[in-house]
């Protein structure tokens, strides 16, 4: 029997491009003659029946906006069995036969639980950290990379003018993909990520000194959020080298902003694919991008996968940024 009504929600940390994904889900569902509703504030909205019936115009004028028009939340109540049962009850009461969950791996664990409660779910990976193992590029990652690059380019202008060193913290609690790629794009002297053990003297001081001897007078050190400690690091660099050093934490600006072409297109393709999967009667799957194709995996399988850190690229970054 064909699905008559689905819902879409955004959950966990926001990422630019979530709106483009919501729009694609809504428009694809409507094109297939289904009803569709948005759920406000992630799983909390399902628990509290906070629903928005959608037509074609409900998702107008959001493709270019960062954040999420549906709002997002980290729902503690949904982690409990009672919360999950309430959410499933909302779906049954409102005739919702499938849910598209746009978020990170935590949100997919939630989608597994909701599927267990009898509501078919499909996940769409949206996180600026790009830390979803089955997916080469997550929604929001490209925009965050570009935002970081533009901000650090600005810092570089002032570091260069004052012969300074800038120690810059970029987001990524457990994953250093953002730090690695931004570090390459801005020509960082050193990139410090959670995946690679680092030694302050060898990887920071010695590299600054070696580069200084070649005539360079300004330096950018990129540090992933998971490593942290940029204030102390900057103090130590200044003490040991005599080079004026400033810490900068880019912070939440990295999450915002109008999504790039890449994120809008990716989000549109993924939103469309998620609805197609529900129409085929599939559930507990996550949409992913591999070699520029849209593919999908069982959520259990996707969550068990590991994403290897690109050590070769890390070595290249350090070889060419001296
Ligand atoms: P980000 O990568 O941006 O942090 P995320 O989706 O991983 O995004 P989380 O806060 O981990 O963010 O998860 C979002 C929500 O998903 C949680 O607040 C909770 O409601 C639900 N969730 C997470 N883990 C589970 C779980 N094991 N069981 C049920 N629900 C979960």
mmCIF file of C-alpha atoms and ligand atoms in Angstrom:
data_model
loop_
_atom_site.group_PDB
_atom_site.id
_atom_site.type_symbol
_atom_site.label_atom_id
_atom_site.label_comp_id
_atom_site.label_asym_id
_atom_site.label_seq_id
_atom_site.Cartn_x
_atom_site.Cartn_y
_atom_site.Cartn_z
ATOM 1 C CA UNK A 1 0.000 0.000 0.000
ATOM 2 C CA UNK A 2 1.353 3.403 -1.010
ATOM 3 C CA UNK A 3 2.377 5.761 1.807
ATOM 4 C CA UNK A 4 -0.075 8.616 2.195
ATOM 5 C CA UNK A 5 1.627 10.886 4.698
ATOM 6 C CA UNK A 6 5.164 11.502 5.944
ATOM 7 C CA UNK A 7 6.891 13.896 8.349
ATOM 8 C CA UNK A 8 10.285 15.576 8.285
ATOM 9 C CA UNK A 9 12.346 16.866 11.221
ATOM 10 C CA UNK A 10 15.787 18.346 11.916
ATOM 11 C CA UNK A 11 17.662 17.157 15.013
ATOM 12 C CA UNK A 12 20.980 17.601 16.855
ATOM 13 C CA UNK A 13 23.354 20.409 15.866
ATOM 14 C CA UNK A 14 22.149 22.651 13.044
ATOM 15 C CA UNK A 15 23.985 22.699 9.723
ATOM 16 C CA UNK A 16 23.632 24.972 6.683
ATOM 17 C CA UNK A 17 21.654 23.123 4.025
ATOM 18 C CA UNK A 18 19.140 21.552 6.417
ATOM 19 C CA UNK A 19 16.483 23.868 4.957
ATOM 20 C CA UNK A 20 17.304 22.778 1.418
ATOM 21 C CA UNK A 21 16.872 19.158 2.533
ATOM 22 C CA UNK A 22 13.514 19.890 4.229
ATOM 23 C CA UNK A 23 12.357 21.630 1.048
ATOM 24 C CA UNK A 24 13.389 18.678 -1.126
ATOM 25 C CA UNK A 25 11.614 16.200 1.157
ATOM 26 C CA UNK A 26 8.413 18.268 1.172
ATOM 27 C CA UNK A 27 8.378 18.953 -2.566
ATOM 28 C CA UNK A 28 9.176 15.327 -3.505
ATOM 29 C CA UNK A 29 6.433 14.018 -1.221
ATOM 30 C CA UNK A 30 3.905 16.503 -2.568
ATOM 31 C CA UNK A 31 4.891 15.675 -6.161
ATOM 32 C CA UNK A 32 4.099 12.040 -5.384
ATOM 33 C CA UNK A 33 0.669 13.000 -4.086
ATOM 34 C CA UNK A 34 1.492 12.443 -0.415
ATOM 35 C CA UNK A 35 0.698 14.692 2.493
ATOM 36 C CA UNK A 36 3.699 15.993 4.382
ATOM 37 C CA UNK A 37 4.188 17.796 7.667
ATOM 38 C CA UNK A 38 7.190 19.394 9.303
ATOM 39 C CA UNK A 39 7.971 18.632 12.953
ATOM 40 C CA UNK A 40 9.232 21.514 15.063
ATOM 41 C CA UNK A 41 12.290 21.042 17.316
ATOM 42 C CA UNK A 42 13.363 17.528 16.433
ATOM 43 C CA UNK A 43 12.120 14.567 18.447
ATOM 44 C CA UNK A 44 10.647 16.924 21.090
ATOM 45 C CA UNK A 45 8.184 18.086 18.427
ATOM 46 C CA UNK A 46 7.069 14.513 17.772
ATOM 47 C CA UNK A 47 6.596 13.883 21.497
ATOM 48 C CA UNK A 48 4.603 17.119 21.924
ATOM 49 C CA UNK A 49 2.733 16.887 18.605
ATOM 50 C CA UNK A 50 4.251 20.136 17.375
ATOM 51 C CA UNK A 51 3.480 19.669 13.677
ATOM 52 C CA UNK A 52 3.297 21.967 10.668
ATOM 53 C CA UNK A 53 1.196 20.795 7.697
ATOM 54 C CA UNK A 54 3.182 21.663 4.569
ATOM 55 C CA UNK A 55 2.210 22.664 1.060
ATOM 56 C CA UNK A 56 4.474 23.727 -1.796
ATOM 57 C CA UNK A 57 4.694 27.286 -0.486
ATOM 58 C CA UNK A 58 5.475 26.358 3.129
ATOM 59 C CA UNK A 59 9.033 25.618 2.031
ATOM 60 C CA UNK A 60 9.376 28.696 -0.207
ATOM 61 C CA UNK A 61 12.286 31.039 0.346
ATOM 62 C CA UNK A 62 14.346 28.760 2.594
ATOM 63 C CA UNK A 63 16.768 27.051 0.179
ATOM 64 C CA UNK A 64 19.357 29.820 0.677
ATOM 65 C CA UNK A 65 19.033 30.174 4.451
ATOM 66 C CA UNK A 66 21.357 28.686 7.052
ATOM 67 C CA UNK A 67 20.018 27.163 10.290
ATOM 68 C CA UNK A 68 16.739 25.287 10.182
ATOM 69 C CA UNK A 69 13.275 26.782 9.772
ATOM 70 C CA UNK A 70 11.928 23.733 11.665
ATOM 71 C CA UNK A 71 14.254 24.501 14.615
ATOM 72 C CA UNK A 72 16.289 21.727 16.163
ATOM 73 C CA UNK A 73 16.707 20.216 19.628
ATOM 74 C CA UNK A 74 18.604 17.681 21.636
ATOM 75 C CA UNK A 75 15.673 15.829 23.191
ATOM 76 C CA UNK A 76 16.408 14.080 26.504
ATOM 77 C CA UNK A 77 12.856 12.739 26.731
ATOM 78 C CA UNK A 78 13.212 10.912 23.415
ATOM 79 C CA UNK A 79 16.126 8.910 24.835
ATOM 80 C CA UNK A 80 13.599 7.160 27.113
ATOM 81 C CA UNK A 81 11.274 4.368 25.993
ATOM 82 C CA UNK A 82 8.258 6.437 27.128
ATOM 83 C CA UNK A 83 9.411 9.346 24.950
ATOM 84 C CA UNK A 84 9.839 7.069 21.953
ATOM 85 C CA UNK A 85 6.380 5.554 22.513
ATOM 86 C CA UNK A 86 4.820 9.033 22.734
ATOM 87 C CA UNK A 87 6.545 10.035 19.480
ATOM 88 C CA UNK A 88 5.282 6.891 17.721
ATOM 89 C CA UNK A 89 1.783 7.564 19.108
ATOM 90 C CA UNK A 90 1.849 11.098 17.616
ATOM 91 C CA UNK A 91 2.720 9.539 14.240
ATOM 92 C CA UNK A 92 -0.099 6.984 14.441
ATOM 93 C CA UNK A 93 -2.641 9.587 15.622
ATOM 94 C CA UNK A 94 -1.752 11.898 12.723
ATOM 95 C CA UNK A 95 -1.555 9.205 10.047
ATOM 96 C CA UNK A 96 2.231 9.689 9.629
ATOM 97 C CA UNK A 97 3.577 6.541 7.980
ATOM 98 C CA UNK A 98 7.223 7.527 7.625
ATOM 99 C CA UNK A 99 9.658 10.068 9.087
ATOM 100 C CA UNK A 100 12.702 11.659 7.469
ATOM 101 C CA UNK A 101 15.265 12.584 10.138
ATOM 102 C CA UNK A 102 17.871 15.185 9.161
ATOM 103 C CA UNK A 103 20.803 15.262 11.607
ATOM 104 C CA UNK A 104 23.937 13.487 12.822
ATOM 105 C CA UNK A 105 24.646 10.017 14.181
ATOM 106 C CA UNK A 106 22.803 10.649 17.468
ATOM 107 C CA UNK A 107 19.701 11.519 15.476
ATOM 108 C CA UNK A 108 20.072 8.277 13.505
ATOM 109 C CA UNK A 109 20.154 6.299 16.778
ATOM 110 C CA UNK A 110 16.845 8.005 17.527
ATOM 111 C CA UNK A 111 15.579 6.985 14.071
ATOM 112 C CA UNK A 112 16.508 3.360 14.858
ATOM 113 C CA UNK A 113 14.447 3.550 18.043
ATOM 114 C CA UNK A 114 11.456 5.094 16.289
ATOM 115 C CA UNK A 115 11.657 2.414 13.582
ATOM 116 C CA UNK A 116 11.572 -0.193 16.390
ATOM 117 C CA UNK A 117 8.341 1.456 17.559
ATOM 118 C CA UNK A 118 6.841 0.679 14.145
ATOM 119 C CA UNK A 119 7.396 4.001 12.359
ATOM 120 C CA UNK A 120 9.616 3.665 9.263
ATOM 121 C CA UNK A 121 12.465 6.207 9.357
ATOM 122 C CA UNK A 122 15.103 7.377 6.897
ATOM 123 C CA UNK A 123 18.119 9.464 8.003
ATOM 124 C CA UNK A 124 19.812 12.262 6.076
ATOM 125 C CA UNK A 125 23.333 13.180 7.288
ATOM 126 C CA UNK A 126 23.629 16.882 8.082
ATOM 127 C CA UNK A 127 26.546 17.950 10.249
ATOM 128 C CA UNK A 128 29.375 20.420 9.718
ATOM 129 C CA UNK A 129 31.826 17.906 11.254
ATOM 130 C CA UNK A 130 31.539 15.473 8.290
ATOM 131 C CA UNK A 131 31.830 12.649 10.821
ATOM 132 C CA UNK A 132 29.266 10.213 9.387
ATOM 133 C CA UNK A 133 31.321 7.191 8.393
ATOM 134 C CA UNK A 134 29.254 5.955 5.463
ATOM 135 C CA UNK A 135 29.091 9.369 3.813
ATOM 136 C CA UNK A 136 31.922 11.201 2.068
ATOM 137 C CA UNK A 137 30.293 14.626 2.350
ATOM 138 C CA UNK A 138 27.602 15.576 4.859
ATOM 139 C CA UNK A 139 25.230 18.505 4.436
ATOM 140 C CA UNK A 140 26.744 21.677 5.928
ATOM 141 C CA UNK A 141 30.374 20.599 5.797
ATOM 142 C CA UNK A 142 31.234 22.489 2.616
ATOM 143 C CA UNK A 143 29.613 25.694 3.875
ATOM 144 C CA UNK A 144 31.458 25.437 7.202
ATOM 145 C CA UNK A 145 34.757 24.861 5.374
ATOM 146 C CA UNK A 146 34.201 27.975 3.312
ATOM 147 C CA UNK A 147 33.117 30.042 6.310
ATOM 148 C CA UNK A 148 36.260 29.025 8.227
ATOM 149 C CA UNK A 149 38.458 29.711 5.237
ATOM 150 C CA UNK A 150 37.051 33.211 4.724
ATOM 151 C CA UNK A 151 37.430 34.086 8.398
ATOM 152 C CA UNK A 152 40.978 32.765 8.611
ATOM 153 C CA UNK A 153 41.922 34.599 5.401
ATOM 154 C CA UNK A 154 40.909 37.781 7.218
ATOM 155 C CA UNK A 155 42.978 36.812 10.241
ATOM 156 C CA UNK A 156 45.898 36.118 7.970
ATOM 157 C CA UNK A 157 45.798 39.707 6.633
ATOM 158 C CA UNK A 158 46.230 41.085 10.124
ATOM 159 C CA UNK A 159 48.755 38.409 11.219
ATOM 160 C CA UNK A 160 50.843 39.174 8.154
ATOM 161 C CA UNK A 161 50.739 42.928 8.764
ATOM 162 C CA UNK A 162 51.943 42.521 12.351
ATOM 163 C CA UNK A 163 54.319 39.556 11.909
ATOM 164 C CA UNK A 164 52.128 37.564 14.259
ATOM 165 C CA UNK A 165 51.201 33.988 14.901
ATOM 166 C CA UNK A 166 47.484 33.093 15.094
ATOM 167 C CA UNK A 167 46.335 29.953 16.870
ATOM 168 C CA UNK A 168 42.838 29.240 15.566
ATOM 169 C CA UNK A 169 40.343 26.765 16.999
ATOM 170 C CA UNK A 170 37.861 25.351 14.483
ATOM 171 C CA UNK A 171 34.921 23.052 15.249
ATOM 172 C CA UNK A 172 35.260 19.272 15.462
ATOM 173 C CA UNK A 173 35.011 17.601 18.867
ATOM 174 C CA UNK A 174 35.979 14.117 17.796
ATOM 175 C CA UNK A 175 36.775 14.615 14.121
ATOM 176 C CA UNK A 176 39.531 16.643 12.503
ATOM 177 C CA UNK A 177 38.250 16.666 8.885
ATOM 178 C CA UNK A 178 37.210 20.320 9.080
ATOM 179 C CA UNK A 179 40.545 21.299 10.653
ATOM 180 C CA UNK A 180 42.573 19.318 8.117
ATOM 181 C CA UNK A 181 40.822 20.694 5.042
ATOM 182 C CA UNK A 182 40.653 24.263 6.320
ATOM 183 C CA UNK A 183 44.304 23.992 7.353
ATOM 184 C CA UNK A 184 45.266 23.065 3.802
ATOM 185 C CA UNK A 185 43.082 25.803 2.323
ATOM 186 C CA UNK A 186 44.612 28.552 4.470
ATOM 187 C CA UNK A 187 48.196 27.278 4.346
ATOM 188 C CA UNK A 188 48.466 26.559 8.077
ATOM 189 C CA UNK A 189 51.962 25.935 9.425
ATOM 190 C CA UNK A 190 50.614 23.168 11.664
ATOM 191 C CA UNK A 191 47.261 21.407 11.953
ATOM 192 C CA UNK A 192 46.392 19.742 15.260
ATOM 193 C CA UNK A 193 43.605 17.126 15.124
ATOM 194 C CA UNK A 194 42.264 14.489 17.557
ATOM 195 C CA UNK A 195 43.168 11.625 15.186
ATOM 196 C CA UNK A 196 46.934 12.257 15.198
ATOM 197 C CA UNK A 197 48.979 12.438 18.415
ATOM 198 C CA UNK A 198 50.981 15.659 18.509
ATOM 199 C CA UNK A 199 54.061 16.875 20.300
ATOM 200 C CA UNK A 200 54.158 20.610 21.093
ATOM 201 C CA UNK A 201 57.918 21.002 20.641
ATOM 202 C CA UNK A 202 58.225 18.922 17.490
ATOM 203 C CA UNK A 203 54.982 19.829 15.700
ATOM 204 C CA UNK A 204 54.577 23.453 16.680
ATOM 205 C CA UNK A 205 57.794 25.053 17.968
ATOM 206 C CA UNK A 206 60.194 23.312 15.610
ATOM 207 C CA UNK A 207 57.971 23.954 12.590
ATOM 208 C CA UNK A 208 57.593 27.643 13.446
ATOM 209 C CA UNK A 209 61.349 27.976 13.959
ATOM 210 C CA UNK A 210 62.206 26.141 10.722
ATOM 211 C CA UNK A 211 59.733 28.289 8.783
ATOM 212 C CA UNK A 212 61.024 31.478 10.461
ATOM 213 C CA UNK A 213 64.530 30.649 9.242
ATOM 214 C CA UNK A 214 63.256 30.586 5.654
ATOM 215 C CA UNK A 215 62.092 34.190 6.061
ATOM 216 C CA UNK A 216 58.422 33.770 6.922
ATOM 217 C CA UNK A 217 57.194 36.040 9.714
ATOM 218 C CA UNK A 218 53.505 35.160 10.179
ATOM 219 C CA UNK A 219 52.021 31.821 11.084
ATOM 220 C CA UNK A 220 48.636 30.139 11.303
ATOM 221 C CA UNK A 221 48.180 27.150 13.596
ATOM 222 C CA UNK A 222 44.852 25.322 13.216
ATOM 223 C CA UNK A 223 43.584 23.396 16.241
ATOM 224 C CA UNK A 224 40.474 21.177 16.232
ATOM 225 C CA UNK A 225 37.970 21.903 19.026
ATOM 226 C CA UNK A 226 38.518 18.392 20.476
ATOM 227 C CA UNK A 227 42.119 19.356 21.295
ATOM 228 C CA UNK A 228 41.236 22.848 22.569
ATOM 229 C CA UNK A 229 43.538 24.866 24.821
ATOM 230 C CA UNK A 230 44.327 27.564 22.249
ATOM 231 C CA UNK A 231 44.827 30.282 24.919
ATOM 232 C CA UNK A 232 47.572 28.308 26.680
ATOM 233 C CA UNK A 233 49.053 27.223 23.371
ATOM 234 C CA UNK A 234 49.318 30.842 22.183
ATOM 235 C CA UNK A 235 50.960 31.914 25.475
ATOM 236 C CA UNK A 236 53.476 29.098 25.245
ATOM 237 C CA UNK A 237 54.352 29.851 21.607
ATOM 238 C CA UNK A 238 54.930 33.527 22.453
ATOM 239 C CA UNK A 239 57.078 32.636 25.471
ATOM 240 C CA UNK A 240 59.225 30.137 23.600
ATOM 241 C CA UNK A 241 59.618 31.971 20.270
ATOM 242 C CA UNK A 242 59.195 35.650 21.125
ATOM 243 C CA UNK A 243 56.671 35.914 18.263
ATOM 244 C CA UNK A 244 53.532 37.821 19.236
ATOM 245 C CA UNK A 245 50.796 35.165 19.247
ATOM 246 C CA UNK A 246 47.005 35.511 19.470
ATOM 247 C CA UNK A 247 44.397 32.824 20.095
ATOM 248 C CA UNK A 248 41.121 32.906 18.161
ATOM 249 C CA UNK A 249 38.143 30.614 18.693
ATOM 250 C CA UNK A 250 35.923 30.825 15.611
ATOM 251 C CA UNK A 251 32.959 29.396 17.558
ATOM 252 C CA UNK A 252 29.355 29.241 16.441
ATOM 253 C CA UNK A 253 29.702 31.481 13.381
ATOM 254 C CA UNK A 254 31.009 28.311 11.730
ATOM 255 C CA UNK A 255 27.534 26.790 11.921
ATOM 256 C CA UNK A 256 25.657 29.614 10.238
ATOM 257 C CA UNK A 257 25.428 31.264 6.861
ATOM 258 C CA UNK A 258 23.867 30.675 3.498
ATOM 259 C CA UNK A 259 24.690 27.158 2.235
ATOM 260 C CA UNK A 260 27.123 26.772 -0.654
ATOM 261 C CA UNK A 261 26.097 25.389 -4.043
ATOM 262 C CA UNK A 262 27.556 22.030 -3.063
ATOM 263 C CA UNK A 263 25.497 21.823 0.145
ATOM 264 C CA UNK A 264 22.271 22.956 -1.537
ATOM 265 C CA UNK A 265 22.623 20.430 -4.344
ATOM 266 C CA UNK A 266 23.628 17.625 -1.971
ATOM 267 C CA UNK A 267 20.711 18.423 0.355
ATOM 268 C CA UNK A 268 18.266 18.504 -2.561
ATOM 269 C CA UNK A 269 19.463 15.137 -3.878
ATOM 270 C CA UNK A 270 19.406 13.535 -0.435
ATOM 271 C CA UNK A 271 15.959 14.905 0.444
ATOM 272 C CA UNK A 272 14.588 13.494 -2.786
ATOM 273 C CA UNK A 273 16.292 10.106 -2.245
ATOM 274 C CA UNK A 274 14.950 9.784 1.307
ATOM 275 C CA UNK A 275 11.343 10.078 0.124
ATOM 276 C CA UNK A 276 11.999 7.597 -2.712
ATOM 277 C CA UNK A 277 13.243 5.070 -0.118
ATOM 278 C CA UNK A 278 10.116 5.482 2.010
ATOM 279 C CA UNK A 279 7.985 5.029 -1.121
ATOM 280 C CA UNK A 280 9.791 1.764 -1.829
ATOM 281 C CA UNK A 281 8.709 0.557 1.606
ATOM 282 C CA UNK A 282 12.214 0.776 3.088
ATOM 283 C CA UNK A 283 13.016 1.928 6.616
ATOM 284 C CA UNK A 284 15.900 2.189 9.101
ATOM 285 C CA UNK A 285 18.161 3.438 6.316
ATOM 286 C CA UNK A 286 20.469 6.392 5.971
ATOM 287 C CA UNK A 287 21.063 8.225 2.709
ATOM 288 C CA UNK A 288 24.735 8.846 1.901
ATOM 289 C CA UNK A 289 27.030 10.257 -0.753
ATOM 290 C CA UNK A 290 29.849 8.142 -2.149
ATOM 291 C CA UNK A 291 31.889 9.036 -5.234
ATOM 292 C CA UNK A 292 29.319 11.732 -6.005
ATOM 293 C CA UNK A 293 26.479 9.194 -6.137
ATOM 294 C CA UNK A 294 23.590 9.031 -3.699
ATOM 295 C CA UNK A 295 23.513 5.616 -2.015
ATOM 296 C CA UNK A 296 21.925 4.259 1.174
ATOM 297 C CA UNK A 297 22.838 1.950 4.048
ATOM 298 C CA UNK A 298 21.049 0.193 6.851
ATOM 299 C CA UNK A 299 21.386 2.510 9.885
ATOM 300 C CA UNK A 300 22.814 -0.277 12.089
ATOM 301 C CA UNK A 301 25.460 -0.978 9.462
ATOM 302 C CA UNK A 302 26.162 2.747 8.929
ATOM 303 C CA UNK A 303 26.638 3.393 12.669
ATOM 304 C CA UNK A 304 29.085 0.492 12.970
ATOM 305 C CA UNK A 305 31.281 1.810 10.130
ATOM 306 C CA UNK A 306 34.537 3.689 10.813
ATOM 307 C CA UNK A 307 35.740 6.631 8.749
ATOM 308 C CA UNK A 308 39.507 6.496 8.365
ATOM 309 C CA UNK A 309 41.367 9.770 8.832
ATOM 310 C CA UNK A 310 43.257 10.742 5.679
ATOM 311 C CA UNK A 311 46.773 10.515 7.071
ATOM 312 C CA UNK A 312 48.340 10.929 3.619
ATOM 313 C CA UNK A 313 46.560 14.262 3.165
ATOM 314 C CA UNK A 314 47.689 15.303 6.643
ATOM 315 C CA UNK A 315 51.318 14.596 5.660
ATOM 316 C CA UNK A 316 50.877 16.521 2.398
ATOM 317 C CA UNK A 317 49.465 19.499 4.300
ATOM 318 C CA UNK A 318 52.590 19.677 6.455
ATOM 319 C CA UNK A 319 54.943 19.139 3.547
ATOM 320 C CA UNK A 320 53.628 22.070 1.514
ATOM 321 C CA UNK A 321 52.879 24.603 4.269
ATOM 322 C CA UNK A 322 56.360 25.524 5.334
HETATM 323 P P1 LIG B 1 25.552 16.491 15.831
HETATM 324 O O1 LIG B 1 26.487 15.594 15.051
HETATM 325 O O2 LIG B 1 25.387 17.810 15.205
HETATM 326 O O3 LIG B 1 25.848 16.537 17.303
HETATM 327 P P2 LIG B 1 23.536 14.521 16.351
HETATM 328 O O4 LIG B 1 22.319 14.108 15.609
HETATM 329 O O5 LIG B 1 24.627 13.497 16.497
HETATM 330 O O6 LIG B 1 24.078 15.836 15.672
HETATM 331 P P3 LIG B 1 22.814 14.314 19.159
HETATM 332 O O7 LIG B 1 22.606 15.366 20.179
HETATM 333 O O8 LIG B 1 23.810 13.249 19.430
HETATM 334 O O9 LIG B 1 23.120 15.083 17.789
HETATM 335 O O10 LIG B 1 21.420 13.573 18.869
HETATM 336 C C1 LIG B 1 20.236 14.326 18.575
HETATM 337 C C2 LIG B 1 19.057 13.751 19.297
HETATM 338 O O11 LIG B 1 18.820 12.413 18.855
HETATM 339 C C3 LIG B 1 19.226 13.602 20.814
HETATM 340 O O12 LIG B 1 18.972 14.788 21.497
HETATM 341 C C4 LIG B 1 18.181 12.552 21.135
HETATM 342 O O13 LIG B 1 16.898 13.096 21.164
HETATM 343 C C5 LIG B 1 18.290 11.631 19.935
HETATM 344 N N1 LIG B 1 19.200 10.539 20.271
HETATM 345 C C6 LIG B 1 20.543 10.533 20.305
HETATM 346 N N2 LIG B 1 21.054 9.349 20.689
HETATM 347 C C7 LIG B 1 19.975 8.557 20.931
HETATM 348 C C8 LIG B 1 19.797 7.205 21.346
HETATM 349 N N3 LIG B 1 20.839 6.423 21.599
HETATM 350 N N4 LIG B 1 18.529 6.753 21.461
HETATM 351 C C9 LIG B 1 17.481 7.539 21.182
HETATM 352 N N5 LIG B 1 17.584 8.813 20.799
HETATM 353 C C10 LIG B 1 18.793 9.328 20.647
#
